[in-house]
Tab-separated table of C-alpha atoms and ligand atoms in Angstrom:
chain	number	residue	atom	x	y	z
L	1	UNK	CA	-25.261	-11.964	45.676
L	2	UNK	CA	-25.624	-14.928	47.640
L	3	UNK	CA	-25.745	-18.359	46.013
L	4	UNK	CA	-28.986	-19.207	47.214
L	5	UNK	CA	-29.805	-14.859	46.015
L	6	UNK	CA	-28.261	-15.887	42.472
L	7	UNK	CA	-30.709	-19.431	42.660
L	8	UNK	CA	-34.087	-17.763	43.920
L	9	UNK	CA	-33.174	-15.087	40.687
L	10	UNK	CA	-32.661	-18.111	38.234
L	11	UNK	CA	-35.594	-19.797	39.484
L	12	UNK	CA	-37.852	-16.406	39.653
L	13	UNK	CA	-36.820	-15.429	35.816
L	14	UNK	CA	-37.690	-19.245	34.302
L	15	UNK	CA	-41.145	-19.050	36.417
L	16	UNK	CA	-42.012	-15.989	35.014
L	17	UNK	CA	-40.860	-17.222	31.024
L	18	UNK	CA	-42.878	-20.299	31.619
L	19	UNK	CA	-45.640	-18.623	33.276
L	20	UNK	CA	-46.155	-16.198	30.065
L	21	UNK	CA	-46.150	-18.792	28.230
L	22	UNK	CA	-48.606	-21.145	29.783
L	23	UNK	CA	-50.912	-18.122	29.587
L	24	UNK	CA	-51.004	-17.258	26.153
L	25	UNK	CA	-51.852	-17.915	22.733
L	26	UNK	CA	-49.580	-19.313	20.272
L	27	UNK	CA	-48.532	-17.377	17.248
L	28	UNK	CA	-45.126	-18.934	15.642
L	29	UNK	CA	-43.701	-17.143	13.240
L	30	UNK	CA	-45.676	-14.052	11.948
L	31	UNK	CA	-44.669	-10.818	13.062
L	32	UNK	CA	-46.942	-9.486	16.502
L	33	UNK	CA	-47.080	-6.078	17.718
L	34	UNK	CA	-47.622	-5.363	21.191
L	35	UNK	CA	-49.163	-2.240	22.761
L	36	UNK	CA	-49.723	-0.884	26.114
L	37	UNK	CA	-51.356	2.695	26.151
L	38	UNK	CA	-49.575	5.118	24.218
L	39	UNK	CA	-46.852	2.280	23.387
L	40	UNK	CA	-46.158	-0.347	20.878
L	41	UNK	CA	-43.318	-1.924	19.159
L	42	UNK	CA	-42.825	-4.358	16.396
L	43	UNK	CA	-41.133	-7.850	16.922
L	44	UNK	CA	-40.571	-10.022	13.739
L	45	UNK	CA	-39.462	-13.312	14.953
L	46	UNK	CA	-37.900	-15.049	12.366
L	47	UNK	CA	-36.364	-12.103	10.505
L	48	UNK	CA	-32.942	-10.006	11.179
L	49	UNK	CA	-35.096	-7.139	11.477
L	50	UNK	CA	-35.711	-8.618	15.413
L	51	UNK	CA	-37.563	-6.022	17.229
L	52	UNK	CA	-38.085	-2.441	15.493
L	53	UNK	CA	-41.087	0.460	15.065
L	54	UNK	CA	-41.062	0.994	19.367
L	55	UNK	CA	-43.651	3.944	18.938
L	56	UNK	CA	-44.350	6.328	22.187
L	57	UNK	CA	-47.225	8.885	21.185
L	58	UNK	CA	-46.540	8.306	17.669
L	59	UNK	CA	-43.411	8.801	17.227
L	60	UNK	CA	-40.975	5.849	16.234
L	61	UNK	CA	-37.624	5.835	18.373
L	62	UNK	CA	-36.385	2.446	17.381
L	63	UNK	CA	-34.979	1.030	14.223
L	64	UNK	CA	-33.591	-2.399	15.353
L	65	UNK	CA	-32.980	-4.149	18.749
L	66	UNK	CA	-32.132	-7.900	17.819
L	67	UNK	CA	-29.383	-10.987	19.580
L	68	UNK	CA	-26.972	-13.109	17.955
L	69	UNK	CA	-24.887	-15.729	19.216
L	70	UNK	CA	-21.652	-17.698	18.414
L	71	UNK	CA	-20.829	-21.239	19.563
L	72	UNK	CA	-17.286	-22.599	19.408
L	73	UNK	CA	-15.163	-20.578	17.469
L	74	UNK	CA	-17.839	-20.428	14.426
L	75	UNK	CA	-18.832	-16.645	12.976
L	76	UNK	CA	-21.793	-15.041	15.296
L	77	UNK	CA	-25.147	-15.721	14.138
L	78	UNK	CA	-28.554	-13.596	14.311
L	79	UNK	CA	-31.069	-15.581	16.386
L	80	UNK	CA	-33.171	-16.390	14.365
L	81	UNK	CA	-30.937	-18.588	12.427
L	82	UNK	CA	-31.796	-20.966	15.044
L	83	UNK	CA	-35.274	-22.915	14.471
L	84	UNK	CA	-38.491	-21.060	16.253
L	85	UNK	CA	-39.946	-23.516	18.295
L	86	UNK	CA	-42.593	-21.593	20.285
L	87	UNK	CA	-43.934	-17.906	20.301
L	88	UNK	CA	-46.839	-17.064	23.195
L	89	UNK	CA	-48.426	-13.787	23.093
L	90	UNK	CA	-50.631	-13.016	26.037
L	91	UNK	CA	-52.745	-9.999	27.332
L	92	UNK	CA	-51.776	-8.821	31.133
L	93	UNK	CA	-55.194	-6.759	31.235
L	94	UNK	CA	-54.316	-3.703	32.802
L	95	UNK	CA	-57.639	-2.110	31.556
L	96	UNK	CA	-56.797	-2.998	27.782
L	97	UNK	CA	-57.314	-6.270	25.535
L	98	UNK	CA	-54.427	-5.654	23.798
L	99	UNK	CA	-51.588	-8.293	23.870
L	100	UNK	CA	-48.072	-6.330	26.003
L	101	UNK	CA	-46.373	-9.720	26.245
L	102	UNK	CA	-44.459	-12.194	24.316
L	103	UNK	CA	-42.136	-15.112	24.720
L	104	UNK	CA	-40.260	-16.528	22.030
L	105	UNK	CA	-38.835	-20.248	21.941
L	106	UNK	CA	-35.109	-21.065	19.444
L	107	UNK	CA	-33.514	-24.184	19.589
L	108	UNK	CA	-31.365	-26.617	17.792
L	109	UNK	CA	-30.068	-29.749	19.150
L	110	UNK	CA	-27.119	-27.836	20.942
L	111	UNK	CA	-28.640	-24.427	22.172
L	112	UNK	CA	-31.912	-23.375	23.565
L	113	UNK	CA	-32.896	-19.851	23.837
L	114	UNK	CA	-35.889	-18.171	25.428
L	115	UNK	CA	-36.928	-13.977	25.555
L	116	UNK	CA	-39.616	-12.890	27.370
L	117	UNK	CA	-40.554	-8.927	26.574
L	118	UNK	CA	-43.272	-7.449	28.519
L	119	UNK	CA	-43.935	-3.221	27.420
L	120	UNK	CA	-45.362	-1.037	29.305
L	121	UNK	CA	-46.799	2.233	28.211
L	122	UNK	CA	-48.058	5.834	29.762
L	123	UNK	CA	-50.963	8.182	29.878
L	124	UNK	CA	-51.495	9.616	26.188
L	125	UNK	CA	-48.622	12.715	25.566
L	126	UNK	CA	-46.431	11.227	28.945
L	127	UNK	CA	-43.802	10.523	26.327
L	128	UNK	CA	-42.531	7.529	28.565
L	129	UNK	CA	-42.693	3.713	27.937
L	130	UNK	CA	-40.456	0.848	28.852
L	131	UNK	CA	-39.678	-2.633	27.923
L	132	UNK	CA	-38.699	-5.663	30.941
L	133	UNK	CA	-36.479	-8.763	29.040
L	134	UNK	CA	-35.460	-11.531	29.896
L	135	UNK	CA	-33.414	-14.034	28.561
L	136	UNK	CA	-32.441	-17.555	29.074
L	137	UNK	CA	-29.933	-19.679	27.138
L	138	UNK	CA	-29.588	-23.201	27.642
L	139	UNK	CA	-26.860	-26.038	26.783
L	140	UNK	CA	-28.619	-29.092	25.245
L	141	UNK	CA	-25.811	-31.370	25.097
L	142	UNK	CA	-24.117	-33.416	27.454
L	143	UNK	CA	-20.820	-31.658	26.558
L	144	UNK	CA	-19.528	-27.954	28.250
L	145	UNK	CA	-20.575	-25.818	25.195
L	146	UNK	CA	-18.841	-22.243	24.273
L	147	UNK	CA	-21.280	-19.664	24.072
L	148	UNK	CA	-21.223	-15.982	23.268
L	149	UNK	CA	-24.685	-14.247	23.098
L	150	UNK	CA	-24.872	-10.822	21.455
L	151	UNK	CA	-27.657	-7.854	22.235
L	152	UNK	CA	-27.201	-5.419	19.153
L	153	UNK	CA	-29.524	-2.168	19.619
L	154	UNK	CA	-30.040	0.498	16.953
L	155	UNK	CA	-32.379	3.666	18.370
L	156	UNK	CA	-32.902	6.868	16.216
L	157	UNK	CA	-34.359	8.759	18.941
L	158	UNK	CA	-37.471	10.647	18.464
L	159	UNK	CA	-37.588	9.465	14.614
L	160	UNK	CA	-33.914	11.648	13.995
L	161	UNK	CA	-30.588	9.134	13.796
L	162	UNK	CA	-27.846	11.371	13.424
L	163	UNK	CA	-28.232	13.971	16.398
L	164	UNK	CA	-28.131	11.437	19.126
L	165	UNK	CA	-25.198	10.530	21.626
L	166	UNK	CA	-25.024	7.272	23.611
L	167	UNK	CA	-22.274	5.760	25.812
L	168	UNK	CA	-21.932	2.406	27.998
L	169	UNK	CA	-21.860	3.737	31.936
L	170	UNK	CA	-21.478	3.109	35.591
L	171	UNK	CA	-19.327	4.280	38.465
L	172	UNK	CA	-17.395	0.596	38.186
L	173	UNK	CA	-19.652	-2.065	36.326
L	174	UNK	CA	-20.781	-1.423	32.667
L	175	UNK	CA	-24.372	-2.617	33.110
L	176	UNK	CA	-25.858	0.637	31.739
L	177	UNK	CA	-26.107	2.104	28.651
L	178	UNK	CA	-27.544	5.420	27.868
L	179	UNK	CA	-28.848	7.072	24.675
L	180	UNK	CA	-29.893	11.319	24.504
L	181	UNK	CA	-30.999	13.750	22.113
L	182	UNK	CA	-31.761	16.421	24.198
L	183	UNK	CA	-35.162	15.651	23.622
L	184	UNK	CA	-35.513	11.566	24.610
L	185	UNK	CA	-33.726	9.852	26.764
L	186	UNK	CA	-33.018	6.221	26.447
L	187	UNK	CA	-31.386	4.123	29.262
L	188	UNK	CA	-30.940	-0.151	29.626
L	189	UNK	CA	-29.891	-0.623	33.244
L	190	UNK	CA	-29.827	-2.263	35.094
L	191	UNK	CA	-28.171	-5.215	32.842
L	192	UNK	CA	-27.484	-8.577	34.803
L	193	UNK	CA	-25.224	-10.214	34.699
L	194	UNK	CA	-22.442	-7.467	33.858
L	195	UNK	CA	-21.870	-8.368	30.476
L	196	UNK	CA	-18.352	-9.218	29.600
L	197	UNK	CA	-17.824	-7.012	26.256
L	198	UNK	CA	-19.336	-3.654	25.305
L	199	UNK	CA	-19.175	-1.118	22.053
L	200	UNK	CA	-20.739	1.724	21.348
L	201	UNK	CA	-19.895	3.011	17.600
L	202	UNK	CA	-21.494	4.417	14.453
L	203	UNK	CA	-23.608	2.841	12.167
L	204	UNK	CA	-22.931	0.113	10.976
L	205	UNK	CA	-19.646	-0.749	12.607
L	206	UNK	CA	-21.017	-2.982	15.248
L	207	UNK	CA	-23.665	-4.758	13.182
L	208	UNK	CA	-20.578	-5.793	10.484
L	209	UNK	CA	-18.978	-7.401	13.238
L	210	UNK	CA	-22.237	-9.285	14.075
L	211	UNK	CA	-22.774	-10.039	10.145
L	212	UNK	CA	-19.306	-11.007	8.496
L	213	UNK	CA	-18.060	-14.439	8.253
L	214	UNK	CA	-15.381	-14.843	11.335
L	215	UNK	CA	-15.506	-14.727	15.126
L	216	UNK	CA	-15.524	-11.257	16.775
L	217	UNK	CA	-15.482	-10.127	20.187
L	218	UNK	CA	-17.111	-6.069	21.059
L	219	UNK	CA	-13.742	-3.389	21.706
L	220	UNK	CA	-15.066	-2.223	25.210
L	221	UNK	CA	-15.004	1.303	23.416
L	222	UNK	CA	-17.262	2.862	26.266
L	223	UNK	CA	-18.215	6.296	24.199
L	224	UNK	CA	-19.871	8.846	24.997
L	225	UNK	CA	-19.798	8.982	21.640
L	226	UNK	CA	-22.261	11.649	19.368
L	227	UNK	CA	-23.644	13.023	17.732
L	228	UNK	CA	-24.617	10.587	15.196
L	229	UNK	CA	-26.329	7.728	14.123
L	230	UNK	CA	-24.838	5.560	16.832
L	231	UNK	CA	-25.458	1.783	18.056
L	232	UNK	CA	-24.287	-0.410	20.902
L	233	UNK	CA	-24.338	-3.717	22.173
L	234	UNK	CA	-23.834	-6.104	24.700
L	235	UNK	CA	-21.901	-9.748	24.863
L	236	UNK	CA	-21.748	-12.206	27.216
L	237	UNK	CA	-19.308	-15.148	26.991
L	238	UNK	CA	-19.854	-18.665	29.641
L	239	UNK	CA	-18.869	-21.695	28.900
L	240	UNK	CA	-22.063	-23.824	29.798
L	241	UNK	CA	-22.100	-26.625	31.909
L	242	UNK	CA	-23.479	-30.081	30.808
L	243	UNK	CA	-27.418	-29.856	30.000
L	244	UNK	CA	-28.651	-31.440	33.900
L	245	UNK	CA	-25.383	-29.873	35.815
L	246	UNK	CA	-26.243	-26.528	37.849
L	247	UNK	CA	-24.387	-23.142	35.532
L	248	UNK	CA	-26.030	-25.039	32.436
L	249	UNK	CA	-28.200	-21.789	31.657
L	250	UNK	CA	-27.145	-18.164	31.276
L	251	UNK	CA	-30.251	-15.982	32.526
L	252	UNK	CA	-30.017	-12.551	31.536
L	253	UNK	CA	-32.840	-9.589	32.491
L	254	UNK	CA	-32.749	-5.899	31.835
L	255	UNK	CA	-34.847	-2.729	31.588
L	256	UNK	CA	-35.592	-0.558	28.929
L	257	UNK	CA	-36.955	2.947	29.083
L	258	UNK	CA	-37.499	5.767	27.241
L	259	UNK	CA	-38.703	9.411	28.512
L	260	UNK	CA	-39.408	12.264	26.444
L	261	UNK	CA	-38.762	15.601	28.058
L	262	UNK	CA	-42.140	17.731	28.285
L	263	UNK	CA	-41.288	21.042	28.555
L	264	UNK	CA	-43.150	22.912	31.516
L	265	UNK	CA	-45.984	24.669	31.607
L	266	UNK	CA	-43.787	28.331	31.735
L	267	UNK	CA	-41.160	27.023	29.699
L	268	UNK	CA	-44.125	25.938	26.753
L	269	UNK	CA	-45.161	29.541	27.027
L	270	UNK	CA	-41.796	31.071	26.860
L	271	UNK	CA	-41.536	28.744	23.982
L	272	UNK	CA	-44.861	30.181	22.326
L	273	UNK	CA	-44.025	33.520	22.449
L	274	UNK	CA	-40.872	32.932	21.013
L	275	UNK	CA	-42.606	31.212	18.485
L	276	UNK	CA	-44.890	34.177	17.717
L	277	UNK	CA	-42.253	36.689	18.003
L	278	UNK	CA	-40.623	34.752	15.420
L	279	UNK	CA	-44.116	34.497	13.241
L	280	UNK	CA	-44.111	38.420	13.593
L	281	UNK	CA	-40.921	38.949	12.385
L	282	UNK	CA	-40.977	37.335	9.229
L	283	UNK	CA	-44.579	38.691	8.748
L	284	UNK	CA	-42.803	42.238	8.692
L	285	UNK	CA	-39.919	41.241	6.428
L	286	UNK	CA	-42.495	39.800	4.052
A	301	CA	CA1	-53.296	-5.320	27.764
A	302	CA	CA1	-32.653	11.679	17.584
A	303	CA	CA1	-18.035	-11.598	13.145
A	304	CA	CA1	-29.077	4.818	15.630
């Protein structure tokens, strides 16, 4: 991408953070659900628990999607260790009241950080929803400041942990990463910028790296790995230019979806008479 392509993008991403939040209402610090159609999801600002509960036609395929950051060489952090200066929630219409959007405000006096999540749902029994996200981190200080930002995702797909496979993919950049059950599909892609690090692992080998006391960068382990109750995440390391010096943010946007697989019409009734069949036989062994 061009520089002036990589500007317009910086400049398009901020307008459309500050933009939610000019629009909304203010709700710092309690915990907001938003829902679009036959989608919602959970986001508890100021808790580890970070974004959980993302429910497509009632069923729950999330358990935790949350960041953390390191600074220097100091252990990594969850997010909301940092102070939460501003949350917006706003309402995009779309034929519902109900709020889809919110932007969320952390800073101290070195490091700002801004996410903007905006869900989108489906027709009732679709089965497909999907989350836009982006991010913005910016260095407060007059000094170049090391920064590694974390994305650490947990989905039990369809409401079942331990029967799902996920790996980190692409034909040369790891920008994806893809989740499966057979039954839902998850995918992030596409993630920009390429993040520098990736890991895909069990439960919870990824999130004690995020939680222990020392500095810790992902293993690049790529997967597929399954089935099991797996998690991945992302890392991106800069070192951030002076606060007023262009490179002094690291904007970061992605797309989340998630389909469920609706079996076809013939393949439903297949699966009916199967059922029956079944029914029938254990009605004659009883
Ligand atoms: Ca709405
Ligand atoms: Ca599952
Ligand atoms: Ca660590
Ligand atoms: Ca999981």
């Amino acid at each position: 991408m061009s520089m002036l392509g990589v500007g317009l993008k910086r400049w398009v991403a901020g307008g459309v953070l500050c933009l939610m939040m000019a629009l909304g209402s203010s709700v710092l610090g309690v915990a907001v659900t938003l829902t679009d159609e036959n989608a919602s999801v959970v986001i508890d600002p100021e808790s580890d628990a970070g974004m959980s509960d993302w429910v497509v036609d009632g069923v729950d395929h999330l358990e935790k999607q949350w960041f953390y950051f390191r600074v220097g060489d100091g252990p990594e952090q969850p997010l909301n260790a940092l102070p939460l200066v501003d949350m917006v929630v706003s309402d995009g219409g779309f034929g519902d009241p109900n709020p889809e959007r919110v932007v969320m405000r952390y800073a101290d006096q070195r490091i700002m950080v801004t996410i903007g999540y905006v869900l989108t749902g489906s027709n009732p029994g679709e089965g497909f929803s999907h989350i836009n996200e982006d991010i913005s981190i910016d260095n407060l200080t007059r000094e170049p400041l090391d920064v590694s930002f974390f994305q650490y995702s947990d989905f039990d797909l369809a409401g079942t942990a331990r029967d799902d496979w996920a790996r980190v993919d692409s034909p040369d950049l790891f920008n994806t990463a893809r989740q499966n059950d057979g039954v839902v599909a998850f995918s992030e892609a596409p993630v920009t910028p390429v993040p520098d690090h990736f890991e895909v692992s069990l439960f919870d080998g990824t999130l004690a790296k995020l939680t222990d006391g020392d500095a810790d960068d992902l293993s690049d382990v790529a997967g597929p790995i399954g089935p099991g109750n797996l998690a991945w995440a992302f890392q991106w390391s800069r070192e951030l230019a002076p606060l007023g010096e262009s490179r002094s943010s690291l904007l970061i946007s992605k797309l989340k979806r998630i389909e469920t697989a609706i079996p076809e019409p013939g393949v439903l009734g297949l699966m009916l008479v199967g059922v029956a069949g079944a029914v029938g036989r254990r009605r004659r062994v009883a």
